[in-house]
PDB file of C-alpha atoms in Angstrom:
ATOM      1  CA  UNK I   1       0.000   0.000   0.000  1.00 64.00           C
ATOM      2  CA  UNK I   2       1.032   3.256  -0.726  1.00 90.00           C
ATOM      3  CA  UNK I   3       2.864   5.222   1.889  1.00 96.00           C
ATOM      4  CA  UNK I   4       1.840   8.921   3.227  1.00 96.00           C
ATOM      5  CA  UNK I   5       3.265  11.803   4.582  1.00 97.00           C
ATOM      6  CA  UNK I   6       1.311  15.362   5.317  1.00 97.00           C
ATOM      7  CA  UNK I   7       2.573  17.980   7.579  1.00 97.00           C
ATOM      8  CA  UNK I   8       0.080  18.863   9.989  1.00 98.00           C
ATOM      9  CA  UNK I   9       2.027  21.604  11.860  1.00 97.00           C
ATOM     10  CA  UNK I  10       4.786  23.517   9.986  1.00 96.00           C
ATOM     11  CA  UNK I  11       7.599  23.735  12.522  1.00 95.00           C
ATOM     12  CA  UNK I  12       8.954  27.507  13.884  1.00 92.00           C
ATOM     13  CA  UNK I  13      11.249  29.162  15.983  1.00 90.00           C
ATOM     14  CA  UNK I  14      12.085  32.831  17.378  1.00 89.00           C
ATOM     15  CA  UNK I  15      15.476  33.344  18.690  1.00 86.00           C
ATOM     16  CA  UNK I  16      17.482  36.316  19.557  1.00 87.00           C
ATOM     17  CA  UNK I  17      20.888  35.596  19.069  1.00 82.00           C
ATOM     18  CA  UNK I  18      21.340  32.410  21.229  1.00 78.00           C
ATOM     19  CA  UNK I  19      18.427  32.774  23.118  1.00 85.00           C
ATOM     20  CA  UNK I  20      14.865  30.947  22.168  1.00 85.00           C
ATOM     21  CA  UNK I  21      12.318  33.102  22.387  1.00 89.00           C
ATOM     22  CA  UNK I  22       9.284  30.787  21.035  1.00 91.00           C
ATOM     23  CA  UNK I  23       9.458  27.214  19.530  1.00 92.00           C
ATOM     24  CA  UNK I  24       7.098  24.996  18.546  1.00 95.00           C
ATOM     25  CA  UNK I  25       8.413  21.959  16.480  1.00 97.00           C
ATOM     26  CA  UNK I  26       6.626  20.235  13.082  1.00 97.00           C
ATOM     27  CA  UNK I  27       3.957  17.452  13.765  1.00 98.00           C
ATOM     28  CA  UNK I  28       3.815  14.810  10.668  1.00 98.00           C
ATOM     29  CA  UNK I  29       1.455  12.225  10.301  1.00 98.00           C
ATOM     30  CA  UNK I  30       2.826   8.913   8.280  1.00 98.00           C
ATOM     31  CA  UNK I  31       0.462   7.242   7.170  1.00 98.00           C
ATOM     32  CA  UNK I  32       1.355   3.029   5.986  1.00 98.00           C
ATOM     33  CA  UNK I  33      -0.260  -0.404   6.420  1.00 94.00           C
ATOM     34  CA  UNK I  34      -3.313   0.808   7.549  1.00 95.00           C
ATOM     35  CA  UNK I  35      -1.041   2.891  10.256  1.00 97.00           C
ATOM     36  CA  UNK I  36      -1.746   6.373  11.597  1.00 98.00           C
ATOM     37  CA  UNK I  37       1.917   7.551  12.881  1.00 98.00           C
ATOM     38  CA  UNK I  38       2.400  10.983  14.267  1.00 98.00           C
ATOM     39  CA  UNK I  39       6.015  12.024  14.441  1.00 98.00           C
ATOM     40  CA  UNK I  40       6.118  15.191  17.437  1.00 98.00           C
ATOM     41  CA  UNK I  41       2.970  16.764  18.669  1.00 98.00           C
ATOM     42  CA  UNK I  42       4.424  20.243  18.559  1.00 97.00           C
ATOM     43  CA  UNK I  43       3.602  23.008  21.353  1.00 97.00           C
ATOM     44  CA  UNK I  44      -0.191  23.399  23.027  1.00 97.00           C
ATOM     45  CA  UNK I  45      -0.290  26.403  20.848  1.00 96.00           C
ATOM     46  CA  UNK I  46      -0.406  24.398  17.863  1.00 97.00           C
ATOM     47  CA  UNK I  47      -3.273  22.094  18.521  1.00 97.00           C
ATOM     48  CA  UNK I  48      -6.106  23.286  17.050  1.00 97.00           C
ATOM     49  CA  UNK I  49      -3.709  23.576  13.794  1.00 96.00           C
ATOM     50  CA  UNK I  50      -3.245  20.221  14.391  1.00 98.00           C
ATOM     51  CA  UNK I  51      -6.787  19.152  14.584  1.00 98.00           C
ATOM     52  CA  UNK I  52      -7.414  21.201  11.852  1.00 98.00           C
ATOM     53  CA  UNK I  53      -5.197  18.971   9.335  1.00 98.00           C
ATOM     54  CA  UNK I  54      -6.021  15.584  11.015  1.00 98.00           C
ATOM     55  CA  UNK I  55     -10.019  16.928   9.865  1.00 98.00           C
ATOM     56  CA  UNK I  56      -8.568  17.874   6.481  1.00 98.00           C
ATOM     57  CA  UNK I  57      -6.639  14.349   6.263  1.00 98.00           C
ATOM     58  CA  UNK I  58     -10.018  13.177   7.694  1.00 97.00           C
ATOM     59  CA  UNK I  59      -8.297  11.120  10.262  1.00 98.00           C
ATOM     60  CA  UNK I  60      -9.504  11.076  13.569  1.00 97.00           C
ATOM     61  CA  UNK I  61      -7.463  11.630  16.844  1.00 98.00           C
ATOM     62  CA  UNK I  62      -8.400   8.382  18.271  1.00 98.00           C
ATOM     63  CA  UNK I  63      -7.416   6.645  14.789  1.00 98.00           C
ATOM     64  CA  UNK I  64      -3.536   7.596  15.586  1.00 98.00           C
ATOM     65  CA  UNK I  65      -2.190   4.394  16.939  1.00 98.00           C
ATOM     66  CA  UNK I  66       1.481   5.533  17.251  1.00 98.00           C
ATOM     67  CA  UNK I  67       3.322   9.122  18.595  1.00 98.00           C
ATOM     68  CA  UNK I  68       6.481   8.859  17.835  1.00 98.00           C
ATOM     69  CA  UNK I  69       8.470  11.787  20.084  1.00 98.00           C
ATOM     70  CA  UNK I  70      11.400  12.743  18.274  1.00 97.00           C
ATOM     71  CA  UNK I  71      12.755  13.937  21.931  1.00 95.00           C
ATOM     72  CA  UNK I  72      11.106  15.004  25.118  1.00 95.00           C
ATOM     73  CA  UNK I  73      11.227  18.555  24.856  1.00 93.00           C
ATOM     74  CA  UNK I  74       7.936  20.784  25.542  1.00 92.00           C
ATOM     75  CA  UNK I  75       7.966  21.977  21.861  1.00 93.00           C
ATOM     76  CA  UNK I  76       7.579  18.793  20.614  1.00 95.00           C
ATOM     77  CA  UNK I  77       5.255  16.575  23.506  1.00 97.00           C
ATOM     78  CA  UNK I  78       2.545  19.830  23.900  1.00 97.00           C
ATOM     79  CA  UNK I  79      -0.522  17.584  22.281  1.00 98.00           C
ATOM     80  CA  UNK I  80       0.371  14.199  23.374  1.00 98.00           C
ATOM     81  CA  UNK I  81      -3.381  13.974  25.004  1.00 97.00           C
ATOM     82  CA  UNK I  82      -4.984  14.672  21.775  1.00 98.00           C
ATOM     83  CA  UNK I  83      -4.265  11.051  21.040  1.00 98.00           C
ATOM     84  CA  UNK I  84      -6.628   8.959  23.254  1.00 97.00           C
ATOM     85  CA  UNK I  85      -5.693   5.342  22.078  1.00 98.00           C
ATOM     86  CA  UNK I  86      -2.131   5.743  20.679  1.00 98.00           C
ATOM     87  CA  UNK I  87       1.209   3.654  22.055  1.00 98.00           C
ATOM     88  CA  UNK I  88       3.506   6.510  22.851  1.00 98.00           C
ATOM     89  CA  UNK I  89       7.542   5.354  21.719  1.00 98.00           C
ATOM     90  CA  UNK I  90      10.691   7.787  22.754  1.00 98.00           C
ATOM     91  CA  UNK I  91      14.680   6.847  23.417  1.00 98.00           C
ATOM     92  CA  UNK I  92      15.217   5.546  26.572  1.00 97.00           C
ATOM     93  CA  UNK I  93      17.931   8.216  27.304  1.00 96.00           C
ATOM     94  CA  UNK I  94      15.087  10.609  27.213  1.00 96.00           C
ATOM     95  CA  UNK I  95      13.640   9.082  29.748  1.00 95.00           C
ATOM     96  CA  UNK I  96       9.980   8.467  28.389  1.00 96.00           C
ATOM     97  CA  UNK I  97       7.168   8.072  30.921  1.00 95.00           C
ATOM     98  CA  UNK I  98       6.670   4.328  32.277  1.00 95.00           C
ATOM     99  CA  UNK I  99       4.373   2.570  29.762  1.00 97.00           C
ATOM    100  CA  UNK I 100       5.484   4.154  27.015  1.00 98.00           C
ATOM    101  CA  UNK I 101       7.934   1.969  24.367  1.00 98.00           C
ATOM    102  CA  UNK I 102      11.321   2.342  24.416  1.00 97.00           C
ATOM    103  CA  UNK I 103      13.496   2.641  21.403  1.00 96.00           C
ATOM    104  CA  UNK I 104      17.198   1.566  21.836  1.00 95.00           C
ATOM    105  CA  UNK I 105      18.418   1.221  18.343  1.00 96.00           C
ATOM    106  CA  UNK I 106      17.312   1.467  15.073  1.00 98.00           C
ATOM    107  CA  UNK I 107      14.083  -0.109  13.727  1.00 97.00           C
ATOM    108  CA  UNK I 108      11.008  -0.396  11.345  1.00 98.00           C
ATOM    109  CA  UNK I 109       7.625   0.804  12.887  1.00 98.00           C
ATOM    110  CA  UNK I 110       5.199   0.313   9.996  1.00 97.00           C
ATOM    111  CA  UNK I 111       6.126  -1.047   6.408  1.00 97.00           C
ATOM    112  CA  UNK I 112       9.292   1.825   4.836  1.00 97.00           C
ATOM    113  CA  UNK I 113       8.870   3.461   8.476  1.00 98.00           C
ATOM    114  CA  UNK I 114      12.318   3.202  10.494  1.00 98.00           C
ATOM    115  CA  UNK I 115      12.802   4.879  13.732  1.00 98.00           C
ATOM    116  CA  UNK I 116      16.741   5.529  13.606  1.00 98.00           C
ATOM    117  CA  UNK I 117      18.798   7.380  16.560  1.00 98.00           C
ATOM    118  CA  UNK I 118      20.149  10.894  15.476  1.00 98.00           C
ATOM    119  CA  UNK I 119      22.019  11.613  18.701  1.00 97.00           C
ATOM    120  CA  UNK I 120      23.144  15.100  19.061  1.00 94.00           C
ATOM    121  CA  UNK I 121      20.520  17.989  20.205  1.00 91.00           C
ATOM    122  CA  UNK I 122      19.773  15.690  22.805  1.00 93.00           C
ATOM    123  CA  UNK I 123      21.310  12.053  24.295  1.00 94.00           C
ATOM    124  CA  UNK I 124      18.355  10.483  22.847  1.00 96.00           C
ATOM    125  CA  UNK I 125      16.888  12.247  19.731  1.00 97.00           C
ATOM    126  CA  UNK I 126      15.994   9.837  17.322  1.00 98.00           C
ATOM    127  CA  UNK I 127      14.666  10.496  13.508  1.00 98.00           C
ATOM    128  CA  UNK I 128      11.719   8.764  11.468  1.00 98.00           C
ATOM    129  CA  UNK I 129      13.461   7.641   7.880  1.00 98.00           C
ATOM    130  CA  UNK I 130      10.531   7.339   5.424  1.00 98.00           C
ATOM    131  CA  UNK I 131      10.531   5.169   2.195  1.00 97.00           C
ATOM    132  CA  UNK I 132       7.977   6.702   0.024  1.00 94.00           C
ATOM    133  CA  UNK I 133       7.372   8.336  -3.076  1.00 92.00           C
ATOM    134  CA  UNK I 134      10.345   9.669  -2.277  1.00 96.00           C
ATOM    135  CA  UNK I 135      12.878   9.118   0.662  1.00 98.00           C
ATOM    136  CA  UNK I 136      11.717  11.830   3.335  1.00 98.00           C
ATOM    137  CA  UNK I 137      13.572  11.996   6.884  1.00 98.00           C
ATOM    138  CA  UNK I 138      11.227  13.699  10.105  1.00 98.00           C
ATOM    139  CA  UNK I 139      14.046  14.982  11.864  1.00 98.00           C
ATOM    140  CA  UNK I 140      13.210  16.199  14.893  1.00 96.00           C
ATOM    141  CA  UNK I 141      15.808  18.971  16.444  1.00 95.00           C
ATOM    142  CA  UNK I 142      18.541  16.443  15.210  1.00 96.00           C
ATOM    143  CA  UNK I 143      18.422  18.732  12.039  1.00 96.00           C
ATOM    144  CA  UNK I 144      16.056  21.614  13.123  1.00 95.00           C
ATOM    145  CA  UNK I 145      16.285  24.064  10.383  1.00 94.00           C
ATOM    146  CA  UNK I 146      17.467  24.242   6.578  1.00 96.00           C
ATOM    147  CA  UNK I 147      19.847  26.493   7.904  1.00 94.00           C
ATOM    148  CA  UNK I 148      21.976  23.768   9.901  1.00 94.00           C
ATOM    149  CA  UNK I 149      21.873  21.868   6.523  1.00 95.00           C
ATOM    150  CA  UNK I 150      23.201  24.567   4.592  1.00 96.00           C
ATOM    151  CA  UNK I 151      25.990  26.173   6.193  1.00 96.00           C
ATOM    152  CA  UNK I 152      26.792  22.499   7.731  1.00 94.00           C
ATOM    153  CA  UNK I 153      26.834  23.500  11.593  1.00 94.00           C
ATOM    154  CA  UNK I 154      25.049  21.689  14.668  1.00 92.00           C
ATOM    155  CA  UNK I 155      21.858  22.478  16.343  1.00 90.00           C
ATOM    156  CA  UNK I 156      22.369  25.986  18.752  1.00 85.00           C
ATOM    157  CA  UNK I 157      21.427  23.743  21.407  1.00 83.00           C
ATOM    158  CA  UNK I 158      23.348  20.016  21.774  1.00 89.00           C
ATOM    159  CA  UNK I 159      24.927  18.103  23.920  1.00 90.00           C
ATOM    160  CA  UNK I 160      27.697  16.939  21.416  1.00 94.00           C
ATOM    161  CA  UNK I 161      28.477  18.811  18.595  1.00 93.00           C
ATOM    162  CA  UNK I 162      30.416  15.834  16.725  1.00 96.00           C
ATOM    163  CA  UNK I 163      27.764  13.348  17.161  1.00 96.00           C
ATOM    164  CA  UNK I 164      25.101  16.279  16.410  1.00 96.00           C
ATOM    165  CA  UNK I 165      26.930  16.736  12.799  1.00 97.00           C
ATOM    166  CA  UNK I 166      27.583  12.866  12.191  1.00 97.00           C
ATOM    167  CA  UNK I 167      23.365  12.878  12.314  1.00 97.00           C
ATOM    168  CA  UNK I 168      22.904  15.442  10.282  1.00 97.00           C
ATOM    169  CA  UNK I 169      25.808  13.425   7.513  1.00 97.00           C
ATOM    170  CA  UNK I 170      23.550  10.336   8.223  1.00 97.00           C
ATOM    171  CA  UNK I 171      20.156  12.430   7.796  1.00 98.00           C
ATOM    172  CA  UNK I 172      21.516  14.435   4.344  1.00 97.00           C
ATOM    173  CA  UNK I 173      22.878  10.927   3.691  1.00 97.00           C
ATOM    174  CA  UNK I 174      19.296   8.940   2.825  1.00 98.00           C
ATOM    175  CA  UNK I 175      17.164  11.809   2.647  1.00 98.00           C
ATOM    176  CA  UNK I 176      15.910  13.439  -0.494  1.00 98.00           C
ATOM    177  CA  UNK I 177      13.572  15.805   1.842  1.00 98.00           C
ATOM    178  CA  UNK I 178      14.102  16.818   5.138  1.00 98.00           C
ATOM    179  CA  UNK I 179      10.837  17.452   7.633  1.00 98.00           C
ATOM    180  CA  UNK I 180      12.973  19.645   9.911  1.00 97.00           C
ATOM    181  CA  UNK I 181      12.049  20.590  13.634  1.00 96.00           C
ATOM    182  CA  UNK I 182      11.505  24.187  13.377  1.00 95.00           C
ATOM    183  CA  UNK I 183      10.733  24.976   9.861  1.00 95.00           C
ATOM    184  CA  UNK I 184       9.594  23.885   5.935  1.00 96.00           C
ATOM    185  CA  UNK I 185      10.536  20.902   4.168  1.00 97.00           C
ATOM    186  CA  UNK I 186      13.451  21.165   1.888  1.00 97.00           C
ATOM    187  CA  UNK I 187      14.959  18.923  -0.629  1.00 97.00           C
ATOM    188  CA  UNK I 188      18.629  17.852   0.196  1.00 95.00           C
TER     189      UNK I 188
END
């Protein structure tokens, strides 16, 4: 079956200089064997633009049956309520809430849909690598803007700026578009 991707929240961020004024990161829904998949749930200030596009998609909240949380940052785990009957999934070095599945390396979620670690921004960021029309790569912060891409430097905020840049080579590596964290798709 064919394989899916709409953006239902366009990622964005505000900084001055250094500082992070606002942030609220982009919310995809993957859609493959008969799976809903959202990849980050953005801010709370971007739900009802994220009900809006689920309504559009005509998929229904409690139809999502996976949230996959790029990292556990507020920007990206603002909605994870809207989904009633989802399984939640996160790194274990982000220390995900008990119940919730645990990713330690990489693997396939839904047929073309791999959950790969992108360490970097974070201990435990991790990327969704998608197999469709063409190959697309949710990123998370692990690549959060085209910026990062183009003038081939780190996230502002990391943990490790030499594994942040050897995700980015792996990201750029299989992806012919990037769904960044804070910002439009672009085409590597």
């Amino acid at each position: 079956s064919e394989i899916r991707l709409d953006v239902l929240s366009v990622g964005h961020i505000v900084r001055d200089g250094k500082k992070v004024l606002e942030a609220h990161s982009s919310s995809v829904l993957v859609r493959s064997g008969g799976k809903n998949i959202v990849v980050d749930t953005s801010s709370r200030e971007r739900r009802d633009s994220i009900r809006y596009s689920l309504r559009d998609l005509k998929v229904e909240p409690k139809d999502v049956h996976l949230v996959v949380v790029t990292h556990m940052h507020d920007d990206h785990t603002g909605n994870l309520d809207l989904f009633p009957k989802a399984k939640f999934m996160a790194h274990s070095l982000e220390s995900p809430p008990e119940g919730w599945k645990k990713v330690e390396r990489e693997e396939e979620v839904a047929p073309g849909v791999r959950v790969v670690p992108t360490p970097g921004h974070s201990p435990g960021s991790i990327s969704v690598f998608v197999q469709a029309d063409r190959r697309y790569v949710i990123a998370g912060d692990a690549l959060p803007t085209e910026d990062n891409y183009v003038k081939k430097v780190p996230p502002g905020v990391n943990y490790d700026p030499d594994l942040a840049m050897e995700s980015i080579k792996r990201i750029v590596g299989y992806a012919d578009v990037v769904v960044p964290g804070h910002g439009l798709p672009f085409s590597v």
